[in-house]
Amino acid sequence: KQEVTQIPAALSVPEGENLVLNCSFTDSAIYNLQWFRQDPGKGLTSLLLIQSSQREQTSGRLNASLDKSSGRSTLYIAASQPGDSATYLCAVTAYFGNEKLTFGTGTRLTIIP
Amino acid sequence: DTAVSQTPKYLVTQMGNDKSIKCEQNLGHDTMYWYKQDSKKFLKIMFSYNNKELIINETVPNRFSPKSPDKAHLNLHINSLELGDSAVYFCASSQPGQGVETQYFGPGTRLLVL
């Protein structure tokens, strides 16, 4: 059974710093991995999706990497801003044709102005 | 224009009542989902429908019954509500088979059972 873990559960950093969020999964047989952002009252927003054959994806100040063999992914946020404060979730999909996501418990990020 | 919408946004009700949560997506997706997020922020899938047909049914009490009148709607009906049903319920949709199966989530429905 796939288990997804995110450490730390909460993180506070001063504005402007670069930071890394970690995600690990127990079963490396995944199809893809997604990073989401969760804002209170606004549901989840998909940030980046990495296919199992890819090593990384970039969008603006965000860069997500995937090391499938070791069961790890990181989300790198450059030059953090107060608007980045949110809970970040990673989730994996088992295989093509099964879009069920298995989520981690999230990292609550606070950017201190 | 909202892609995935849920109603109601908040729901407070007594134990034993029956309630429904509605979900609609205007993205033209074939697949829709219901997730439950508990007090520890852990999200777990409950159901998945593809073009009105149930394809995923996780271990969920049979008090929960999804209904998909058409592929743009997936409603969740809950009978005999219990305290442990208090959670945030998220609806989502995706379009499989197009290479990038990103799921789009609704804003969530916060259910509180008293």
Coordinates of N, CA and C in Angstrom, one line a residue:
Chain A
K1 N 0.8 -1.2 0.0 CA 0.0 0.0 0.0 C 0.9 1.2 0.0
Q2 N 0.6 2.1 -0.9 CA 1.4 3.4 -1.0 C 1.2 4.3 0.1
E3 N 2.3 4.8 0.7 CA 2.2 5.8 1.7 C 3.1 7.0 1.3
V4 N 2.5 8.2 1.5 CA 3.2 9.4 1.1 C 3.4 10.2 2.4
T5 N 4.6 10.6 2.6 CA 5.0 11.4 3.8 C 5.6 12.7 3.4
Q6 N 5.3 13.8 4.1 CA 5.9 15.1 3.9 C 6.4 15.6 5.2
I7 N 7.7 16.0 5.2 CA 8.4 16.5 6.3 C 9.1 17.8 5.9
P8 N 9.0 18.9 6.7 CA 8.3 19.0 8.0 C 6.8 19.2 7.8
A9 N 6.1 19.1 8.9 CA 4.7 19.4 8.9 C 4.4 20.9 8.8
A10 N 5.3 21.7 9.3 CA 5.2 23.1 9.2 C 6.5 23.7 9.1
L11 N 6.6 24.8 8.4 CA 7.8 25.5 8.1 C 7.6 27.0 8.1
S12 N 8.4 27.8 8.8 CA 8.4 29.3 8.7 C 9.7 29.8 8.3
V13 N 9.7 30.6 7.2 CA 11.0 31.2 6.7 C 10.7 32.7 6.5
P14 N 11.8 33.5 6.6 CA 11.7 34.9 6.2 C 11.5 35.1 4.7
E15 N 10.8 36.2 4.4 CA 10.6 36.5 3.0 C 11.9 36.6 2.3
G16 N 11.9 36.2 1.0 CA 13.1 36.3 0.2 C 14.0 35.1 0.2
E17 N 13.8 34.2 1.2 CA 14.7 33.0 1.2 C 14.2 32.0 0.2
N18 N 15.1 31.2 -0.2 CA 14.8 30.0 -1.0 C 14.5 28.8 0.0
L19 N 13.6 27.9 -0.4 CA 13.3 26.8 0.5 C 12.9 25.6 -0.3
V20 N 13.0 24.5 0.5 CA 12.7 23.2 -0.1 C 11.7 22.4 0.7
L21 N 10.7 21.9 0.1 CA 9.8 21.0 0.7 C 10.0 19.6 0.3
N22 N 9.8 18.7 1.2 CA 10.2 17.3 0.9 C 8.9 16.4 0.9
C23 N 9.0 15.4 0.0 CA 7.9 14.4 -0.2 C 8.6 13.0 -0.4
S24 N 8.1 12.0 0.3 CA 8.6 10.7 0.1 C 7.5 9.7 -0.1
F25 N 7.7 8.7 -0.9 CA 6.6 7.7 -1.1 C 7.3 6.3 -1.0
T26 N 6.5 5.3 -0.6 CA 7.0 4.0 -0.3 C 7.1 3.1 -1.5
D27 N 6.2 3.3 -2.4 CA 6.1 2.4 -3.6 C 6.6 3.2 -4.8
S28 N 7.7 2.9 -5.4 CA 8.3 3.6 -6.5 C 7.6 3.4 -7.8
A29 N 6.7 2.5 -7.8 CA 5.9 2.2 -9.1 C 4.8 3.2 -9.2
I30 N 5.2 4.5 -9.5 CA 4.2 5.5 -9.7 C 4.1 5.9 -11.2
Y31 N 3.0 6.5 -11.5 CA 2.8 7.0 -12.9 C 3.2 8.5 -13.0
N32 N 2.7 9.3 -12.0 CA 3.2 10.6 -11.9 C 3.1 11.1 -10.5
L33 N 3.6 12.3 -10.3 CA 3.6 12.9 -8.9 C 3.2 14.4 -9.2
Q34 N 2.3 14.9 -8.3 CA 1.8 16.2 -8.4 C 2.1 17.0 -7.1
W35 N 2.3 18.2 -7.2 CA 2.4 19.1 -6.1 C 1.2 20.1 -6.2
F36 N 0.5 20.2 -5.0 CA -0.6 21.1 -4.9 C -0.4 22.1 -3.9
R37 N -1.1 23.2 -4.0 CA -1.2 24.2 -3.0 C -2.6 24.3 -2.5
Q38 N -2.7 24.4 -1.2 CA -4.1 24.4 -0.5 C -4.2 25.7 0.2
D39 N -5.1 26.6 -0.2 CA -5.4 27.8 0.5 C -6.8 27.6 1.2
P40 N -6.9 28.1 2.4 CA -8.2 28.0 3.1 C -9.4 28.5 2.3
G41 N -10.4 27.7 2.2 CA -11.6 28.1 1.5 C -11.5 28.1 0.0
K42 N -10.3 27.8 -0.6 CA -10.2 27.8 -2.0 C -9.8 26.5 -2.6
G43 N -9.9 25.4 -1.9 CA -9.6 24.1 -2.4 C -8.2 23.9 -2.7
L44 N -7.9 23.1 -3.7 CA -6.5 22.8 -4.0 C -6.2 23.3 -5.4
T45 N -5.0 23.8 -5.6 CA -4.5 24.2 -6.9 C -3.3 23.4 -7.3
S46 N -3.4 22.8 -8.5 CA -2.3 22.0 -8.9 C -1.1 23.0 -9.4
L47 N 0.1 22.7 -8.9 CA 1.2 23.5 -9.2 C 2.1 22.9 -10.3
L48 N 2.5 21.7 -10.1 CA 3.4 21.0 -11.0 C 3.0 19.6 -11.0
L49 N 3.2 19.0 -12.2 CA 3.0 17.6 -12.4 C 4.2 17.0 -13.0
I50 N 4.8 16.0 -12.5 CA 6.0 15.3 -13.0 C 5.6 13.9 -13.4
Q51 N 5.8 13.6 -14.7 CA 5.6 12.2 -15.1 C 6.7 11.3 -14.6
S52 N 6.5 10.0 -14.5 CA 7.5 9.1 -13.9 C 8.8 9.1 -14.7
S53 N 8.7 9.4 -16.0 CA 9.9 9.4 -16.8 C 10.7 10.7 -16.7
Q54 N 10.1 11.7 -16.0 CA 10.8 13.0 -16.0 C 11.6 13.1 -14.6
R55 N 12.5 14.0 -14.7 CA 13.3 14.3 -13.5 C 12.9 15.6 -12.7
E56 N 12.4 16.5 -13.5 CA 12.0 17.8 -12.9 C 11.0 18.6 -13.8
Q57 N 10.3 19.5 -13.1 CA 9.4 20.4 -13.8 C 9.6 21.8 -13.2
T58 N 9.5 22.8 -14.0 CA 9.6 24.2 -13.5 C 8.5 25.0 -13.9
S59 N 8.0 25.9 -13.0 CA 7.0 26.8 -13.3 C 7.3 28.1 -12.5
G60 N 7.8 29.1 -13.2 CA 8.1 30.4 -12.5 C 9.2 30.2 -11.4
R61 N 8.8 30.5 -10.2 CA 9.8 30.4 -9.1 C 9.8 29.0 -8.5
L62 N 9.0 28.1 -9.0 CA 8.8 26.7 -8.5 C 9.6 25.7 -9.3
N63 N 10.3 24.8 -8.7 CA 10.9 23.7 -9.4 C 10.7 22.4 -8.6
A64 N 10.1 21.4 -9.2 CA 9.9 20.2 -8.6 C 10.8 19.1 -9.2
S65 N 11.4 18.3 -8.3 CA 12.2 17.2 -8.8 C 11.6 15.9 -8.4
L66 N 12.0 14.8 -9.1 CA 11.5 13.5 -8.8 C 12.6 12.5 -8.9
D67 N 12.9 11.7 -7.9 CA 13.8 10.6 -7.9 C 13.0 9.4 -7.6
K68 N 12.5 8.8 -8.7 CA 11.5 7.7 -8.5 C 12.1 6.5 -7.7
S69 N 13.4 6.2 -8.1 CA 14.0 5.0 -7.5 C 14.2 5.1 -6.0
S70 N 14.4 6.3 -5.5 CA 14.6 6.5 -4.0 C 13.2 6.9 -3.4
G71 N 12.2 7.1 -4.2 CA 10.9 7.4 -3.6 C 10.9 8.8 -3.1
R72 N 11.5 9.8 -3.8 CA 11.5 11.2 -3.2 C 11.2 12.2 -4.3
S73 N 10.6 13.3 -3.8 CA 10.4 14.5 -4.6 C 10.6 15.7 -3.7
T74 N 11.1 16.7 -4.3 CA 11.3 18.0 -3.6 C 10.6 19.1 -4.4
L75 N 10.1 20.1 -3.7 CA 9.5 21.3 -4.3 C 10.4 22.5 -3.8
Y76 N 11.1 23.1 -4.8 CA 12.0 24.2 -4.5 C 11.2 25.5 -4.8
I77 N 11.2 26.4 -3.8 CA 10.6 27.7 -4.0 C 11.7 28.8 -3.9
A78 N 11.9 29.5 -4.9 CA 12.9 30.5 -4.9 C 12.3 31.9 -4.5
A79 N 13.1 32.7 -3.8 CA 12.8 34.0 -3.5 C 11.3 34.1 -2.9
S80 N 11.1 33.4 -1.8 CA 9.8 33.3 -1.2 C 9.1 34.6 -0.9
Q81 N 7.8 34.6 -1.1 CA 7.0 35.8 -0.8 C 5.9 35.5 0.1
P82 N 5.3 36.5 0.8 CA 4.2 36.2 1.8 C 3.1 35.5 1.1
G83 N 2.8 35.8 -0.2 CA 1.7 35.1 -0.9 C 2.0 33.6 -1.1
D84 N 3.2 33.2 -0.8 CA 3.4 31.7 -0.9 C 2.9 31.0 0.3
S85 N 2.6 31.7 1.3 CA 2.1 31.0 2.5 C 0.8 30.2 2.2
A86 N 0.9 28.9 2.5 CA -0.2 28.0 2.2 C 0.3 26.6 2.7
T87 N -0.6 25.6 2.5 CA -0.2 24.3 2.8 C 0.1 23.6 1.4
Y88 N 1.2 22.9 1.4 CA 1.6 22.3 0.1 C 1.5 20.8 0.3
L89 N 0.9 20.2 -0.7 CA 0.6 18.8 -0.7 C 1.2 18.1 -1.9
C90 N 1.9 17.0 -1.7 CA 2.3 16.2 -2.8 C 1.4 14.9 -2.9
A91 N 1.2 14.4 -4.1 CA 0.3 13.3 -4.3 C 0.8 12.5 -5.5
V92 N 0.7 11.2 -5.4 CA 1.2 10.3 -6.5 C 0.0 9.5 -7.1
T93 N 0.2 9.2 -8.4 CA -0.8 8.4 -9.1 C -0.2 7.0 -9.3
A94 N -1.0 6.0 -9.1 CA -0.4 4.6 -9.2 C 0.0 4.2 -10.6
Y95 N -0.8 4.3 -11.6 CA -0.5 3.9 -12.9 C -1.5 4.5 -13.9
F96 N -1.1 4.5 -15.2 CA -2.0 5.1 -16.2 C -3.3 4.4 -16.2
G97 N -4.4 5.2 -16.2 CA -5.7 4.6 -16.2 C -6.3 4.6 -14.8
N98 N -5.4 4.8 -13.8 CA -6.0 4.9 -12.5 C -5.5 6.3 -11.9
E99 N -6.5 7.2 -12.0 CA -6.1 8.6 -11.6 C -6.3 8.9 -10.1
K100 N -6.4 7.8 -9.4 CA -6.6 8.0 -7.9 C -5.3 8.5 -7.4
L101 N -5.4 9.6 -6.6 CA -4.2 10.3 -6.0 C -4.1 9.8 -4.6
T102 N -2.9 9.5 -4.2 CA -2.6 9.2 -2.8 C -1.8 10.4 -2.3
F103 N -2.4 11.1 -1.3 CA -1.8 12.4 -0.8 C -0.9 12.2 0.4
G104 N 0.1 13.1 0.5 CA 0.8 13.3 1.7 C 0.0 14.1 2.7
T105 N 0.5 14.3 3.9 CA -0.3 15.1 4.9 C 0.0 16.6 4.8
G106 N 0.9 17.0 3.9 CA 1.1 18.4 3.7 C 2.2 19.0 4.6
T107 N 2.7 20.1 4.1 CA 3.6 21.0 4.8 C 3.0 22.4 4.8
R108 N 2.7 22.9 6.1 CA 2.2 24.2 6.2 C 3.3 25.3 6.2
L109 N 3.3 26.1 5.1 CA 4.4 27.0 4.9 C 3.9 28.4 5.3
T110 N 4.7 29.1 6.1 CA 4.5 30.5 6.5 C 5.7 31.3 6.1
I111 N 5.5 32.3 5.3 CA 6.5 33.2 4.9 C 6.4 34.5 5.7
I112 N 7.4 34.8 6.5 CA 7.4 35.9 7.4 C 7.9 37.2 6.7
P113 N 7.0 38.2 6.6 CA 7.4 39.5 5.9 C 8.6 40.2 6.6
Chain B
D1 N -14.8 32.2 -14.3 CA -15.8 31.2 -14.4 C -15.3 29.9 -13.7
T2 N -16.0 29.5 -12.6 CA -15.5 28.4 -11.8 C -15.5 27.1 -12.6
A3 N -14.4 26.4 -12.4 CA -14.2 25.1 -13.1 C -14.9 24.0 -12.4
V4 N -14.6 23.9 -11.1 CA -15.3 22.8 -10.3 C -16.0 23.6 -9.1
S5 N -17.2 23.4 -9.0 CA -18.0 24.1 -7.9 C -18.7 23.1 -7.0
Q6 N -18.8 23.4 -5.8 CA -19.5 22.6 -4.8 C -20.5 23.4 -4.0
T7 N -21.6 22.8 -3.7 CA -22.6 23.4 -2.8 C -23.1 22.3 -1.9
P8 N -23.3 22.7 -0.6 CA -23.0 24.1 0.0 C -21.5 24.2 0.3
K9 N -21.1 25.3 0.7 CA -19.7 25.5 1.1 C -19.6 25.1 2.6
Y10 N -20.6 25.4 3.3 CA -20.6 25.0 4.8 C -21.9 24.2 5.0
L11 N -21.8 23.2 5.9 CA -23.0 22.4 6.3 C -22.8 22.0 7.7
V12 N -23.8 22.5 8.5 CA -23.8 22.1 9.9 C -25.1 21.4 10.2
T13 N -25.1 20.2 10.8 CA -26.2 19.4 10.9 C -26.2 18.5 12.1
Q14 N -27.3 17.9 12.5 CA -27.3 17.1 13.7 C -27.0 15.6 13.3
M15 N -26.5 14.9 14.3 CA -26.3 13.5 14.1 C -27.6 12.8 13.6
G16 N -27.5 11.8 12.8 CA -28.7 11.1 12.3 C -29.4 11.6 11.1
N17 N -29.1 12.9 10.8 CA -29.7 13.5 9.6 C -29.1 12.9 8.3
D18 N -29.9 13.1 7.2 CA -29.4 12.8 5.9 C -29.1 14.1 5.1
K19 N -27.9 14.2 4.4 CA -27.6 15.4 3.7 C -26.9 15.0 2.4
S20 N -27.0 16.0 1.5 CA -26.3 15.8 0.2 C -25.4 17.0 -0.1
I21 N -24.3 16.7 -0.8 CA -23.4 17.7 -1.3 C -23.3 17.6 -2.8
K22 N -23.4 18.7 -3.5 CA -23.4 18.7 -4.9 C -22.1 19.2 -5.5
C23 N -21.7 18.6 -6.7 CA -20.5 19.0 -7.3 C -20.8 19.1 -8.8
E24 N -20.3 20.1 -9.4 CA -20.4 20.3 -10.9 C -19.1 20.8 -11.5
Q25 N -18.8 20.3 -12.6 CA -17.6 20.8 -13.3 C -17.9 21.1 -14.8
N26 N -17.4 22.3 -15.2 CA -17.7 22.8 -16.5 C -16.5 22.6 -17.5
L27 N -15.6 21.7 -17.1 CA -14.4 21.5 -17.9 C -14.5 20.4 -19.0
G28 N -15.7 19.8 -19.0 CA -15.9 18.7 -20.0 C -15.1 17.4 -19.7
H29 N -14.7 17.3 -18.4 CA -13.9 16.1 -18.0 C -14.9 14.9 -17.9
D30 N -14.2 13.7 -18.1 CA -15.0 12.5 -18.0 C -15.0 11.9 -16.6
T31 N -14.0 12.2 -15.8 CA -13.8 11.6 -14.5 C -14.0 12.6 -13.4
M32 N -14.7 12.2 -12.4 CA -14.9 13.0 -11.2 C -14.7 12.2 -9.9
Y33 N -14.3 12.9 -8.9 CA -13.9 12.2 -7.6 C -14.5 12.9 -6.4
W34 N -14.6 12.2 -5.3 CA -14.8 12.7 -4.0 C -13.7 12.3 -3.1
Y35 N -13.1 13.4 -2.4 CA -12.1 13.1 -1.4 C -12.6 13.6 0.0
K36 N -12.1 13.0 1.0 CA -12.4 13.5 2.4 C -11.1 13.9 3.0
Q37 N -11.1 15.1 3.6 CA -10.0 15.6 4.4 C -10.3 15.7 5.8
D38 N -9.6 14.9 6.6 CA -10.0 14.8 8.0 C -9.3 16.0 8.8
S39 N -9.5 15.9 10.1 CA -9.0 17.0 11.0 C -7.5 17.2 10.9
K40 N -6.8 16.1 10.6 CA -5.3 16.2 10.5 C -4.9 16.5 9.1
K41 N -5.8 17.0 8.3 CA -5.5 17.5 6.9 C -5.1 16.4 6.0
F42 N -5.4 15.2 6.3 CA -5.1 14.0 5.5 C -6.2 13.8 4.5
L43 N -5.9 13.9 3.2 CA -6.9 13.7 2.1 C -6.9 12.3 1.7
K44 N -8.1 11.7 1.6 CA -8.3 10.3 1.1 C -9.4 10.3 0.1
I45 N -9.1 9.5 -1.0 CA -10.2 9.4 -2.0 C -11.3 8.5 -1.4
M46 N -12.5 8.8 -1.9 CA -13.7 8.1 -1.5 C -14.2 7.3 -2.7
F47 N -14.5 8.1 -3.7 CA -15.1 7.6 -5.0 C -14.6 8.2 -6.2
S48 N -14.7 7.5 -7.3 CA -14.3 8.0 -8.6 C -15.3 7.5 -9.6
Y49 N -15.8 8.4 -10.5 CA -16.7 8.1 -11.5 C -16.1 8.5 -12.9
N50 N -16.3 7.6 -13.9 CA -15.8 7.9 -15.2 C -17.1 7.9 -16.1
N51 N -17.5 9.0 -16.7 CA -18.6 9.1 -17.5 C -19.8 8.4 -16.9
K52 N -20.1 8.8 -15.7 CA -21.3 8.3 -14.9 C -21.2 6.9 -14.4
E53 N -20.0 6.3 -14.6 CA -19.9 4.9 -14.1 C -18.8 4.9 -13.0
L54 N -19.2 4.2 -11.9 CA -18.3 4.1 -10.7 C -17.1 3.2 -11.0
I55 N -15.9 3.8 -10.8 CA -14.7 3.0 -11.1 C -13.8 2.9 -9.9
I56 N -13.9 3.7 -8.9 CA -13.2 3.6 -7.6 C -14.2 3.7 -6.5
N57 N -14.1 2.7 -5.6 CA -15.0 2.8 -4.4 C -14.1 2.3 -3.3
E58 N -13.5 3.3 -2.6 CA -12.6 2.9 -1.4 C -13.5 2.4 -0.3
T59 N -12.8 2.0 0.8 CA -13.5 1.5 2.0 C -14.3 2.7 2.6
V60 N -15.5 2.8 2.2 CA -16.3 3.9 2.7 C -17.6 3.3 3.2
P61 N -18.1 3.7 4.4 CA -19.4 3.2 4.9 C -20.5 3.3 3.8
N62 N -21.4 2.4 3.8 CA -22.4 2.4 2.7 C -23.5 3.5 3.0
R63 N -23.3 4.2 4.1 CA -24.1 5.4 4.3 C -23.8 6.5 3.3
F64 N -22.6 6.4 2.7 CA -22.2 7.4 1.7 C -22.6 6.8 0.3
S65 N -23.4 7.5 -0.5 CA -23.8 7.1 -1.8 C -23.6 8.2 -2.8
P66 N -22.6 8.0 -3.7 CA -22.5 8.9 -4.8 C -23.5 8.7 -5.9
K67 N -23.8 9.8 -6.5 CA -24.8 9.7 -7.7 C -24.3 10.7 -8.8
S68 N -24.2 10.1 -10.0 CA -23.8 10.9 -11.1 C -24.9 11.0 -12.2
P69 N -25.7 12.0 -12.2 CA -26.8 12.1 -13.2 C -26.3 12.3 -14.6
D70 N -25.1 12.9 -14.7 CA -24.4 13.1 -16.0 C -23.0 13.3 -15.7
K71 N -22.1 13.3 -16.7 CA -20.7 13.3 -16.4 C -20.2 14.7 -15.9
A72 N -21.0 15.7 -15.9 CA -20.6 17.0 -15.3 C -21.0 17.1 -13.9
H73 N -21.7 16.2 -13.3 CA -22.2 16.2 -11.9 C -21.9 15.0 -11.2
L74 N -21.4 15.1 -10.0 CA -21.2 14.0 -9.1 C -21.6 14.5 -7.7
N75 N -22.8 14.0 -7.2 CA -23.3 14.4 -5.9 C -23.0 13.3 -4.9
L76 N -22.9 13.7 -3.7 CA -22.6 12.8 -2.6 C -23.7 12.9 -1.5
H77 N -24.4 11.8 -1.3 CA -25.5 11.7 -0.3 C -25.0 10.9 0.9
I78 N -25.2 11.5 2.0 CA -24.8 10.8 3.3 C -26.0 10.6 4.2
N79 N -26.3 9.3 4.5 CA -27.4 8.9 5.4 C -26.9 8.8 6.8
S80 N -27.8 9.1 7.7 CA -27.6 8.8 9.2 C -26.2 9.4 9.6
L81 N -26.0 10.7 9.4 CA -24.7 11.3 9.7 C -24.2 11.0 11.1
E82 N -22.9 10.8 11.2 CA -22.3 10.5 12.5 C -21.2 11.6 12.8
L83 N -20.8 11.7 14.0 CA -19.9 12.7 14.4 C -18.6 12.6 13.6
G84 N -18.2 11.4 13.4 CA -16.9 11.2 12.6 C -17.0 11.5 11.1
D85 N -18.2 11.9 10.7 CA -18.3 12.4 9.3 C -17.8 13.8 9.1
S86 N -17.7 14.5 10.3 CA -17.2 15.9 10.2 C -15.9 16.0 9.5
A87 N -15.8 16.7 8.5 CA -14.6 16.8 7.7 C -14.8 17.8 6.6
V88 N -13.8 18.0 5.8 CA -14.0 18.8 4.5 C -14.0 17.8 3.4
Y89 N -15.0 18.0 2.5 CA -15.2 17.1 1.4 C -14.8 17.8 0.1
F90 N -13.9 17.3 -0.7 CA -13.5 17.9 -1.9 C -13.9 17.1 -3.1
C91 N -14.5 17.8 -4.1 CA -14.8 17.2 -5.3 C -13.7 17.6 -6.3
A92 N -13.4 16.7 -7.3 CA -12.3 17.0 -8.3 C -12.7 16.3 -9.6
S93 N -12.1 16.8 -10.6 CA -12.3 16.2 -12.0 C -11.0 16.1 -12.7
S94 N -11.0 15.3 -13.7 CA -9.8 15.1 -14.6 C -10.2 14.5 -15.9
Q95 N -9.3 14.7 -16.9 CA -9.6 14.1 -18.2 C -8.5 13.1 -18.5
P96 N -8.7 11.9 -18.2 CA -7.6 10.9 -18.5 C -7.4 10.7 -19.9
G97 N -6.2 10.2 -20.2 CA -5.9 9.8 -21.6 C -5.3 11.0 -22.4
Q98 N -5.1 12.1 -21.8 CA -4.5 13.2 -22.6 C -3.1 13.5 -22.2
G99 N -2.5 12.6 -21.5 CA -1.1 12.7 -21.2 C -0.8 13.4 -19.9
V100 N -1.6 14.4 -19.5 CA -1.4 15.1 -18.2 C -2.7 15.0 -17.4
E101 N -2.7 14.1 -16.5 CA -4.0 13.9 -15.8 C -4.1 14.7 -14.5
T102 N -3.9 16.0 -14.7 CA -4.1 16.9 -13.6 C -5.5 16.9 -13.1
Q103 N -5.6 16.8 -11.8 CA -7.0 16.9 -11.2 C -7.2 18.3 -10.8
Y104 N -8.4 18.7 -11.1 CA -8.9 20.1 -10.7 C -9.9 19.9 -9.5
F105 N -9.6 20.7 -8.5 CA -10.4 20.5 -7.2 C -11.4 21.7 -7.0
G106 N -12.5 21.3 -6.4 CA -13.4 22.3 -6.0 C -13.0 23.0 -4.7
P107 N -13.7 23.9 -4.2 CA -13.3 24.7 -3.0 C -13.5 23.9 -1.7
G108 N -14.2 22.8 -1.7 CA -14.4 22.0 -0.5 C -15.8 22.4 0.1
T109 N -16.3 21.4 0.8 CA -17.5 21.6 1.6 C -17.2 21.2 3.0
R110 N -17.3 22.1 3.9 CA -17.0 21.9 5.3 C -18.3 21.4 6.1
L111 N -18.2 20.1 6.4 CA -19.3 19.5 7.1 C -19.0 19.3 8.6
L112 N -20.0 19.8 9.4 CA -19.8 19.7 10.8 C -21.1 19.0 11.4
V113 N -20.9 17.8 12.0 CA -22.0 17.1 12.5 C -22.0 17.2 14.0
L114 N -23.1 17.7 14.6 CA -23.2 18.0 16.0 C -23.9 16.9 16.8

